[in-house]
């Protein structure tokens, strides 16, 4: 590579850094907007901070959030009565905020005891993957405890209804799967082996009789 090309590298790096800075300045707020909002607000007025876990519940069972399995089972039964509510586990957490409030306060807008009044009930839909056979529930941290506020409405989104915003958690439990391929392979192999041995013994006896 020539010296002229080497001399051009700093200029290229400067241009790239300026472009990155410009893009960052144009999008200063992290997070995403809900897929849909029905109420007195629009999706553009709410921001979702994916992965935010102020209450530290990611990976915990729903029963660790203050619920009993019996309290949750009726909701789970609506999807599949074979699913056990005790298996519900948090697999998604997020924070939801009014965009104007979040932009004004930044990280200080976050807080487990901080509830932003929406001025009325709003039904909010956010992206959240699941399987059609999963039981999925949305929990909202309200005044020191968790409440059930919604569920999966498709395999890609969950919908919940709230009158104010604070931490959210989504838990799911899957239906019992049928026996996995190979689960009973050992038993089948033993059965086949026994059958082959028995068949071999029979043929051996017949062959011995035939030679007499």
PDB file of N, CA and C in Angstrom, residues 48-123:
ATOM      1  N   UNK A  48     -40.160   1.490  25.476  1.00  0.00           N
ATOM      2  CA  UNK A  48     -39.910   0.214  26.132  1.00  0.00           C
ATOM      3  C   UNK A  48     -38.400   0.001  26.237  1.00  0.00           C
ATOM      4  N   UNK A  49     -37.913  -0.212  27.455  1.00  0.00           N
ATOM      5  CA  UNK A  49     -36.488  -0.487  27.666  1.00  0.00           C
ATOM      6  C   UNK A  49     -36.337  -1.994  27.836  1.00  0.00           C
ATOM      7  N   UNK A  50     -36.005  -2.678  26.738  1.00  0.00           N
ATOM      8  CA  UNK A  50     -35.897  -4.134  26.755  1.00  0.00           C
ATOM      9  C   UNK A  50     -34.793  -4.607  27.698  1.00  0.00           C
ATOM     10  N   UNK A  51     -35.093  -5.645  28.465  1.00  0.00           N
ATOM     11  CA  UNK A  51     -34.091  -6.243  29.349  1.00  0.00           C
ATOM     12  C   UNK A  51     -33.942  -5.554  30.682  1.00  0.00           C
ATOM     13  N   UNK A  52     -34.596  -4.413  30.879  1.00  0.00           N
ATOM     14  CA  UNK A  52     -34.491  -3.739  32.170  1.00  0.00           C
ATOM     15  C   UNK A  52     -35.108  -4.634  33.248  1.00  0.00           C
ATOM     16  N   UNK A  53     -34.380  -4.847  34.327  1.00  0.00           N
ATOM     17  CA  UNK A  53     -34.814  -5.785  35.368  1.00  0.00           C
ATOM     18  C   UNK A  53     -34.536  -5.198  36.746  1.00  0.00           C
ATOM     19  N   UNK A  54     -35.228  -4.119  37.068  1.00  0.00           N
ATOM     20  CA  UNK A  54     -35.011  -3.410  38.324  1.00  0.00           C
ATOM     21  C   UNK A  54     -35.250  -4.306  39.532  1.00  0.00           C
ATOM     22  N   UNK A  55     -36.243  -5.170  39.456  1.00  0.00           N
ATOM     23  CA  UNK A  55     -36.596  -6.025  40.590  1.00  0.00           C
ATOM     24  C   UNK A  55     -35.804  -7.326  40.626  1.00  0.00           C
ATOM     25  N   UNK A  56     -34.951  -7.540  39.646  1.00  0.00           N
ATOM     26  CA  UNK A  56     -34.099  -8.733  39.642  1.00  0.00           C
ATOM     27  C   UNK A  56     -34.864 -10.044  39.598  1.00  0.00           C
ATOM     28  N   UNK A  57     -35.837 -10.150  38.688  1.00  0.00           N
ATOM     29  CA  UNK A  57     -36.673 -11.352  38.644  1.00  0.00           C
ATOM     30  C   UNK A  57     -36.399 -12.254  37.440  1.00  0.00           C
ATOM     31  N   UNK A  58     -35.487 -11.852  36.573  1.00  0.00           N
ATOM     32  CA  UNK A  58     -35.195 -12.657  35.388  1.00  0.00           C
ATOM     33  C   UNK A  58     -34.770 -14.073  35.796  1.00  0.00           C
ATOM     34  N   UNK A  59     -35.425 -15.077  35.195  1.00  0.00           N
ATOM     35  CA  UNK A  59     -35.080 -16.462  35.483  1.00  0.00           C
ATOM     36  C   UNK A  59     -35.788 -17.044  36.688  1.00  0.00           C
ATOM     37  N   UNK A  60     -36.523 -16.227  37.426  1.00  0.00           N
ATOM     38  CA  UNK A  60     -37.227 -16.727  38.609  1.00  0.00           C
ATOM     39  C   UNK A  60     -38.563 -17.334  38.228  1.00  0.00           C
ATOM     40  N   UNK A  61     -39.088 -18.168  39.111  1.00  0.00           N
ATOM     41  CA  UNK A  61     -40.405 -18.744  38.916  1.00  0.00           C
ATOM     42  C   UNK A  61     -41.454 -17.684  39.255  1.00  0.00           C
ATOM     43  N   UNK A  62     -42.615 -17.782  38.614  1.00  0.00           N
ATOM     44  CA  UNK A  62     -43.700 -16.837  38.911  1.00  0.00           C
ATOM     45  C   UNK A  62     -44.126 -16.955  40.371  1.00  0.00           C
ATOM     46  N   UNK A  63     -43.962 -18.138  40.932  1.00  0.00           N
ATOM     47  CA  UNK A  63     -44.307 -18.328  42.340  1.00  0.00           C
ATOM     48  C   UNK A  63     -43.346 -17.579  43.270  1.00  0.00           C
ATOM     49  N   UNK A  64     -42.191 -17.167  42.739  1.00  0.00           N
ATOM     50  CA  UNK A  64     -41.248 -16.361  43.533  1.00  0.00           C
ATOM     51  C   UNK A  64     -41.649 -14.888  43.534  1.00  0.00           C
ATOM     52  N   UNK A  65     -42.657 -14.539  42.716  1.00  0.00           N
ATOM     53  CA  UNK A  65     -43.109 -13.155  42.616  1.00  0.00           C
ATOM     54  C   UNK A  65     -44.283 -12.877  43.551  1.00  0.00           C
ATOM     55  N   UNK A  66     -44.563 -13.830  44.445  1.00  0.00           N
ATOM     56  CA  UNK A  66     -45.629 -13.624  45.422  1.00  0.00           C
ATOM     57  C   UNK A  66     -46.928 -14.323  45.098  1.00  0.00           C
ATOM     58  N   UNK A  67     -46.928 -15.190  44.076  1.00  0.00           N
ATOM     59  CA  UNK A  67     -48.136 -15.918  43.701  1.00  0.00           C
ATOM     60  C   UNK A  67     -48.035 -17.371  44.165  1.00  0.00           C
ATOM     61  N   UNK A  68     -49.187 -17.991  44.357  1.00  0.00           N
ATOM     62  CA  UNK A  68     -49.212 -19.426  44.586  1.00  0.00           C
ATOM     63  C   UNK A  68     -49.547 -20.088  43.256  1.00  0.00           C
ATOM     64  N   UNK A  69     -49.190 -21.355  43.131  1.00  0.00           N
ATOM     65  CA  UNK A  69     -49.476 -22.064  41.883  1.00  0.00           C
ATOM     66  C   UNK A  69     -50.977 -22.104  41.614  1.00  0.00           C
ATOM     67  N   UNK A  70     -51.765 -22.217  42.678  1.00  0.00           N
ATOM     68  CA  UNK A  70     -53.225 -22.266  42.510  1.00  0.00           C
ATOM     69  C   UNK A  70     -53.767 -20.959  41.941  1.00  0.00           C
ATOM     70  N   UNK A  71     -53.177 -19.826  42.351  1.00  0.00           N
ATOM     71  CA  UNK A  71     -53.625 -18.529  41.856  1.00  0.00           C
ATOM     72  C   UNK A  71     -53.366 -18.390  40.359  1.00  0.00           C
ATOM     73  N   UNK A  72     -52.318 -19.021  39.895  1.00  0.00           N
ATOM     74  CA  UNK A  72     -51.926 -18.898  38.492  1.00  0.00           C
ATOM     75  C   UNK A  72     -52.541 -19.971  37.601  1.00  0.00           C
ATOM     76  N   UNK A  73     -52.932 -21.094  38.202  1.00  0.00           N
ATOM     77  CA  UNK A  73     -53.354 -22.240  37.412  1.00  0.00           C
ATOM     78  C   UNK A  73     -54.576 -21.953  36.543  1.00  0.00           C
ATOM     79  N   UNK A  74     -55.521 -21.162  37.058  1.00  0.00           N
ATOM     80  CA  UNK A  74     -56.724 -20.877  36.267  1.00  0.00           C
ATOM     81  C   UNK A  74     -56.384 -20.147  34.975  1.00  0.00           C
ATOM     82  N   UNK A  75     -55.366 -19.273  35.021  1.00  0.00           N
ATOM     83  CA  UNK A  75     -54.941 -18.574  33.815  1.00  0.00           C
ATOM     84  C   UNK A  75     -54.229 -19.522  32.862  1.00  0.00           C
ATOM     85  N   UNK A  76     -53.403 -20.395  33.429  1.00  0.00           N
ATOM     86  CA  UNK A  76     -52.651 -21.359  32.620  1.00  0.00           C
ATOM     87  C   UNK A  76     -53.599 -22.350  31.945  1.00  0.00           C
ATOM     88  N   UNK A  77     -54.654 -22.735  32.659  1.00  0.00           N
ATOM     89  CA  UNK A  77     -55.618 -23.700  32.125  1.00  0.00           C
ATOM     90  C   UNK A  77     -56.296 -23.209  30.851  1.00  0.00           C
ATOM     91  N   UNK A  78     -56.348 -21.889  30.675  1.00  0.00           N
ATOM     92  CA  UNK A  78     -56.982 -21.336  29.482  1.00  0.00           C
ATOM     93  C   UNK A  78     -56.194 -21.689  28.218  1.00  0.00           C
ATOM     94  N   UNK A  79     -54.918 -22.000  28.400  1.00  0.00           N
ATOM     95  CA  UNK A  79     -54.074 -22.393  27.268  1.00  0.00           C
ATOM     96  C   UNK A  79     -53.998 -23.905  27.162  1.00  0.00           C
ATOM     97  N   UNK A  80     -53.660 -24.544  28.289  1.00  0.00           N
ATOM     98  CA  UNK A  80     -53.506 -25.999  28.299  1.00  0.00           C
ATOM     99  C   UNK A  80     -53.549 -26.481  29.742  1.00  0.00           C
ATOM    100  N   UNK A  81     -54.516 -27.337  30.051  1.00  0.00           N
ATOM    101  CA  UNK A  81     -54.654 -27.831  31.427  1.00  0.00           C
ATOM    102  C   UNK A  81     -53.534 -28.786  31.823  1.00  0.00           C
ATOM    103  N   UNK A  82     -52.738 -29.209  30.850  1.00  0.00           N
ATOM    104  CA  UNK A  82     -51.616 -30.091  31.150  1.00  0.00           C
ATOM    105  C   UNK A  82     -50.379 -29.314  31.606  1.00  0.00           C
ATOM    106  N   UNK A  83     -50.418 -27.990  31.430  1.00  0.00           N
ATOM    107  CA  UNK A  83     -49.285 -27.159  31.854  1.00  0.00           C
ATOM    108  C   UNK A  83     -49.422 -26.845  33.341  1.00  0.00           C
ATOM    109  N   UNK A  84     -48.318 -26.930  34.066  1.00  0.00           N
ATOM    110  CA  UNK A  84     -48.327 -26.646  35.494  1.00  0.00           C
ATOM    111  C   UNK A  84     -47.920 -25.196  35.740  1.00  0.00           C
ATOM    112  N   UNK A  85     -48.743 -24.465  36.482  1.00  0.00           N
ATOM    113  CA  UNK A  85     -48.450 -23.063  36.776  1.00  0.00           C
ATOM    114  C   UNK A  85     -47.140 -22.923  37.549  1.00  0.00           C
ATOM    115  N   UNK A  86     -46.784 -23.951  38.296  1.00  0.00           N
ATOM    116  CA  UNK A  86     -45.540 -23.908  39.068  1.00  0.00           C
ATOM    117  C   UNK A  86     -44.312 -23.840  38.168  1.00  0.00           C
ATOM    118  N   UNK A  87     -44.497 -24.177  36.877  1.00  0.00           N
ATOM    119  CA  UNK A  87     -43.377 -24.152  35.923  1.00  0.00           C
ATOM    120  C   UNK A  87     -43.204 -22.790  35.260  1.00  0.00           C
ATOM    121  N   UNK A  88     -44.127 -21.852  35.484  1.00  0.00           N
ATOM    122  CA  UNK A  88     -44.000 -20.520  34.881  1.00  0.00           C
ATOM    123  C   UNK A  88     -42.696 -19.868  35.323  1.00  0.00           C
ATOM    124  N   UNK A  89     -41.907 -19.449  34.346  1.00  0.00           N
ATOM    125  CA  UNK A  89     -40.601 -18.833  34.647  1.00  0.00           C
ATOM    126  C   UNK A  89     -40.431 -17.546  33.850  1.00  0.00           C
ATOM    127  N   UNK A  90     -39.893 -16.530  34.502  1.00  0.00           N
ATOM    128  CA  UNK A  90     -39.684 -15.238  33.846  1.00  0.00           C
ATOM    129  C   UNK A  90     -38.592 -15.372  32.783  1.00  0.00           C
ATOM    130  N   UNK A  91     -38.926 -15.028  31.542  1.00  0.00           N
ATOM    131  CA  UNK A  91     -37.945 -15.114  30.457  1.00  0.00           C
ATOM    132  C   UNK A  91     -37.762 -13.787  29.731  1.00  0.00           C
ATOM    133  N   UNK A  92     -38.577 -12.784  30.067  1.00  0.00           N
ATOM    134  CA  UNK A  92     -38.442 -11.448  29.491  1.00  0.00           C
ATOM    135  C   UNK A  92     -38.745 -10.419  30.575  1.00  0.00           C
ATOM    136  N   UNK A  93     -37.925  -9.378  30.657  1.00  0.00           N
ATOM    137  CA  UNK A  93     -38.192  -8.256  31.559  1.00  0.00           C
ATOM    138  C   UNK A  93     -38.011  -6.964  30.772  1.00  0.00           C
ATOM    139  N   UNK A  94     -38.770  -5.934  31.134  1.00  0.00           N
ATOM    140  CA  UNK A  94     -38.608  -4.638  30.473  1.00  0.00           C
ATOM    141  C   UNK A  94     -39.213  -3.541  31.331  1.00  0.00           C
ATOM    142  N   UNK A  95     -38.781  -2.326  31.041  1.00  0.00           N
ATOM    143  CA  UNK A  95     -39.356  -1.156  31.683  1.00  0.00           C
ATOM    144  C   UNK A  95     -40.156  -0.398  30.645  1.00  0.00           C
ATOM    145  N   UNK A  96     -41.266   0.185  31.049  1.00  0.00           N
ATOM    146  CA  UNK A  96     -42.076   0.994  30.124  1.00  0.00           C
ATOM    147  C   UNK A  96     -42.218   2.380  30.728  1.00  0.00           C
ATOM    148  N   UNK A  97     -42.008   3.405  29.919  1.00  0.00           N
ATOM    149  CA  UNK A  97     -42.020   4.786  30.414  1.00  0.00           C
ATOM    150  C   UNK A  97     -42.687   5.712  29.410  1.00  0.00           C
ATOM    151  N   UNK A  98     -43.184   6.826  29.910  1.00  0.00           N
ATOM    152  CA  UNK A  98     -43.595   7.893  29.015  1.00  0.00           C
ATOM    153  C   UNK A  98     -42.324   8.455  28.397  1.00  0.00           C
ATOM    154  N   UNK A  99     -42.303   8.569  27.092  1.00  0.00           N
ATOM    155  CA  UNK A  99     -41.097   9.017  26.406  1.00  0.00           C
ATOM    156  C   UNK A  99     -40.658  10.392  26.891  1.00  0.00           C
ATOM    157  N   UNK A 100     -41.599  11.322  27.043  1.00  0.00           N
ATOM    158  CA  UNK A 100     -41.258  12.680  27.464  1.00  0.00           C
ATOM    159  C   UNK A 100     -40.614  12.679  28.842  1.00  0.00           C
ATOM    160  N   UNK A 101     -41.123  11.820  29.731  1.00  0.00           N
ATOM    161  CA  UNK A 101     -40.587  11.737  31.080  1.00  0.00           C
ATOM    162  C   UNK A 101     -39.194  11.115  31.070  1.00  0.00           C
ATOM    163  N   UNK A 102     -39.024  10.084  30.236  1.00  0.00           N
ATOM    164  CA  UNK A 102     -37.730   9.413  30.160  1.00  0.00           C
ATOM    165  C   UNK A 102     -36.666  10.337  29.571  1.00  0.00           C
ATOM    166  N   UNK A 103     -37.045  11.093  28.549  1.00  0.00           N
ATOM    167  CA  UNK A 103     -36.091  12.018  27.934  1.00  0.00           C
ATOM    168  C   UNK A 103     -35.715  13.137  28.898  1.00  0.00           C
ATOM    169  N   UNK A 104     -36.650  13.549  29.731  1.00  0.00           N
ATOM    170  CA  UNK A 104     -36.379  14.640  30.676  1.00  0.00           C
ATOM    171  C   UNK A 104     -35.507  14.192  31.840  1.00  0.00           C
ATOM    172  N   UNK A 105     -35.696  12.935  32.291  1.00  0.00           N
ATOM    173  CA  UNK A 105     -34.992  12.468  33.484  1.00  0.00           C
ATOM    174  C   UNK A 105     -33.889  11.459  33.217  1.00  0.00           C
ATOM    175  N   UNK A 106     -33.856  10.906  32.014  1.00  0.00           N
ATOM    176  CA  UNK A 106     -32.828   9.926  31.693  1.00  0.00           C
ATOM    177  C   UNK A 106     -32.899   8.723  32.616  1.00  0.00           C
ATOM    178  N   UNK A 107     -31.743   8.158  32.965  1.00  0.00           N
ATOM    179  CA  UNK A 107     -31.703   6.990  33.848  1.00  0.00           C
ATOM    180  C   UNK A 107     -32.399   7.229  35.186  1.00  0.00           C
ATOM    181  N   UNK A 108     -32.485   8.488  35.616  1.00  0.00           N
ATOM    182  CA  UNK A 108     -33.140   8.792  36.890  1.00  0.00           C
ATOM    183  C   UNK A 108     -34.645   8.532  36.827  1.00  0.00           C
ATOM    184  N   UNK A 109     -35.158   8.323  35.626  1.00  0.00           N
ATOM    185  CA  UNK A 109     -36.594   8.043  35.492  1.00  0.00           C
ATOM    186  C   UNK A 109     -36.915   6.628  35.945  1.00  0.00           C
ATOM    187  N   UNK A 110     -35.877   5.802  36.089  1.00  0.00           N
ATOM    188  CA  UNK A 110     -36.092   4.421  36.464  1.00  0.00           C
ATOM    189  C   UNK A 110     -36.202   4.283  37.985  1.00  0.00           C
ATOM    190  N   UNK A 111     -37.051   3.377  38.422  1.00  0.00           N
ATOM    191  CA  UNK A 111     -37.168   3.134  39.851  1.00  0.00           C
ATOM    192  C   UNK A 111     -38.343   2.236  40.156  1.00  0.00           C
ATOM    193  N   UNK A 112     -38.140   1.222  40.994  1.00  0.00           N
ATOM    194  CA  UNK A 112     -39.192   0.249  41.269  1.00  0.00           C
ATOM    195  C   UNK A 112     -40.397   0.860  41.956  1.00  0.00           C
ATOM    196  N   UNK A 113     -40.207   1.961  42.676  1.00  0.00           N
ATOM    197  CA  UNK A 113     -41.335   2.577  43.369  1.00  0.00           C
ATOM    198  C   UNK A 113     -41.894   3.776  42.600  1.00  0.00           C
ATOM    199  N   UNK A 114     -41.388   3.979  41.394  1.00  0.00           N
ATOM    200  CA  UNK A 114     -41.796   5.135  40.619  1.00  0.00           C
ATOM    201  C   UNK A 114     -42.869   4.750  39.616  1.00  0.00           C
ATOM    202  N   UNK A 115     -44.101   5.194  39.820  1.00  0.00           N
ATOM    203  CA  UNK A 115     -45.211   4.849  38.948  1.00  0.00           C
ATOM    204  C   UNK A 115     -45.678   6.086  38.188  1.00  0.00           C
ATOM    205  N   UNK A 116     -45.669   6.003  36.873  1.00  0.00           N
ATOM    206  CA  UNK A 116     -46.079   7.127  36.043  1.00  0.00           C
ATOM    207  C   UNK A 116     -47.543   6.956  35.638  1.00  0.00           C
ATOM    208  N   UNK A 117     -48.380   7.854  36.082  1.00  0.00           N
ATOM    209  CA  UNK A 117     -49.816   7.798  35.775  1.00  0.00           C
ATOM    210  C   UNK A 117     -50.041   8.111  34.304  1.00  0.00           C
ATOM    211  N   UNK A 118     -50.807   7.263  33.635  1.00  0.00           N
ATOM    212  CA  UNK A 118     -51.086   7.444  32.207  1.00  0.00           C
ATOM    213  C   UNK A 118     -52.361   8.240  31.967  1.00  0.00           C
ATOM    214  N   UNK A 119     -53.050   8.603  33.022  1.00  0.00           N
ATOM    215  CA  UNK A 119     -54.272   9.376  32.861  1.00  0.00           C
ATOM    216  C   UNK A 119     -55.444   8.546  32.388  1.00  0.00           C
ATOM    217  N   UNK A 120     -55.377   7.252  32.582  1.00  0.00           N
ATOM    218  CA  UNK A 120     -56.437   6.350  32.141  1.00  0.00           C
ATOM    219  C   UNK A 120     -55.848   5.024  31.705  1.00  0.00           C
ATOM    220  N   UNK A 121     -56.699   4.027  31.530  1.00  0.00           N
ATOM    221  CA  UNK A 121     -56.218   2.713  31.128  1.00  0.00           C
ATOM    222  C   UNK A 121     -55.774   2.699  29.671  1.00  0.00           C
ATOM    223  N   UNK A 122     -54.650   2.062  29.440  1.00  0.00           N
ATOM    224  CA  UNK A 122     -54.141   1.895  28.083  1.00  0.00           C
ATOM    225  C   UNK A 122     -53.792   0.422  27.885  1.00  0.00           C
ATOM    226  N   UNK A 123     -54.232  -0.123  26.766  1.00  0.00           N
ATOM    227  CA  UNK A 123     -53.888  -1.503  26.424  1.00  0.00           C
ATOM    228  C   UNK A 123     -52.696  -1.470  25.486  1.00  0.00           C
TER     229      UNK A 123
END
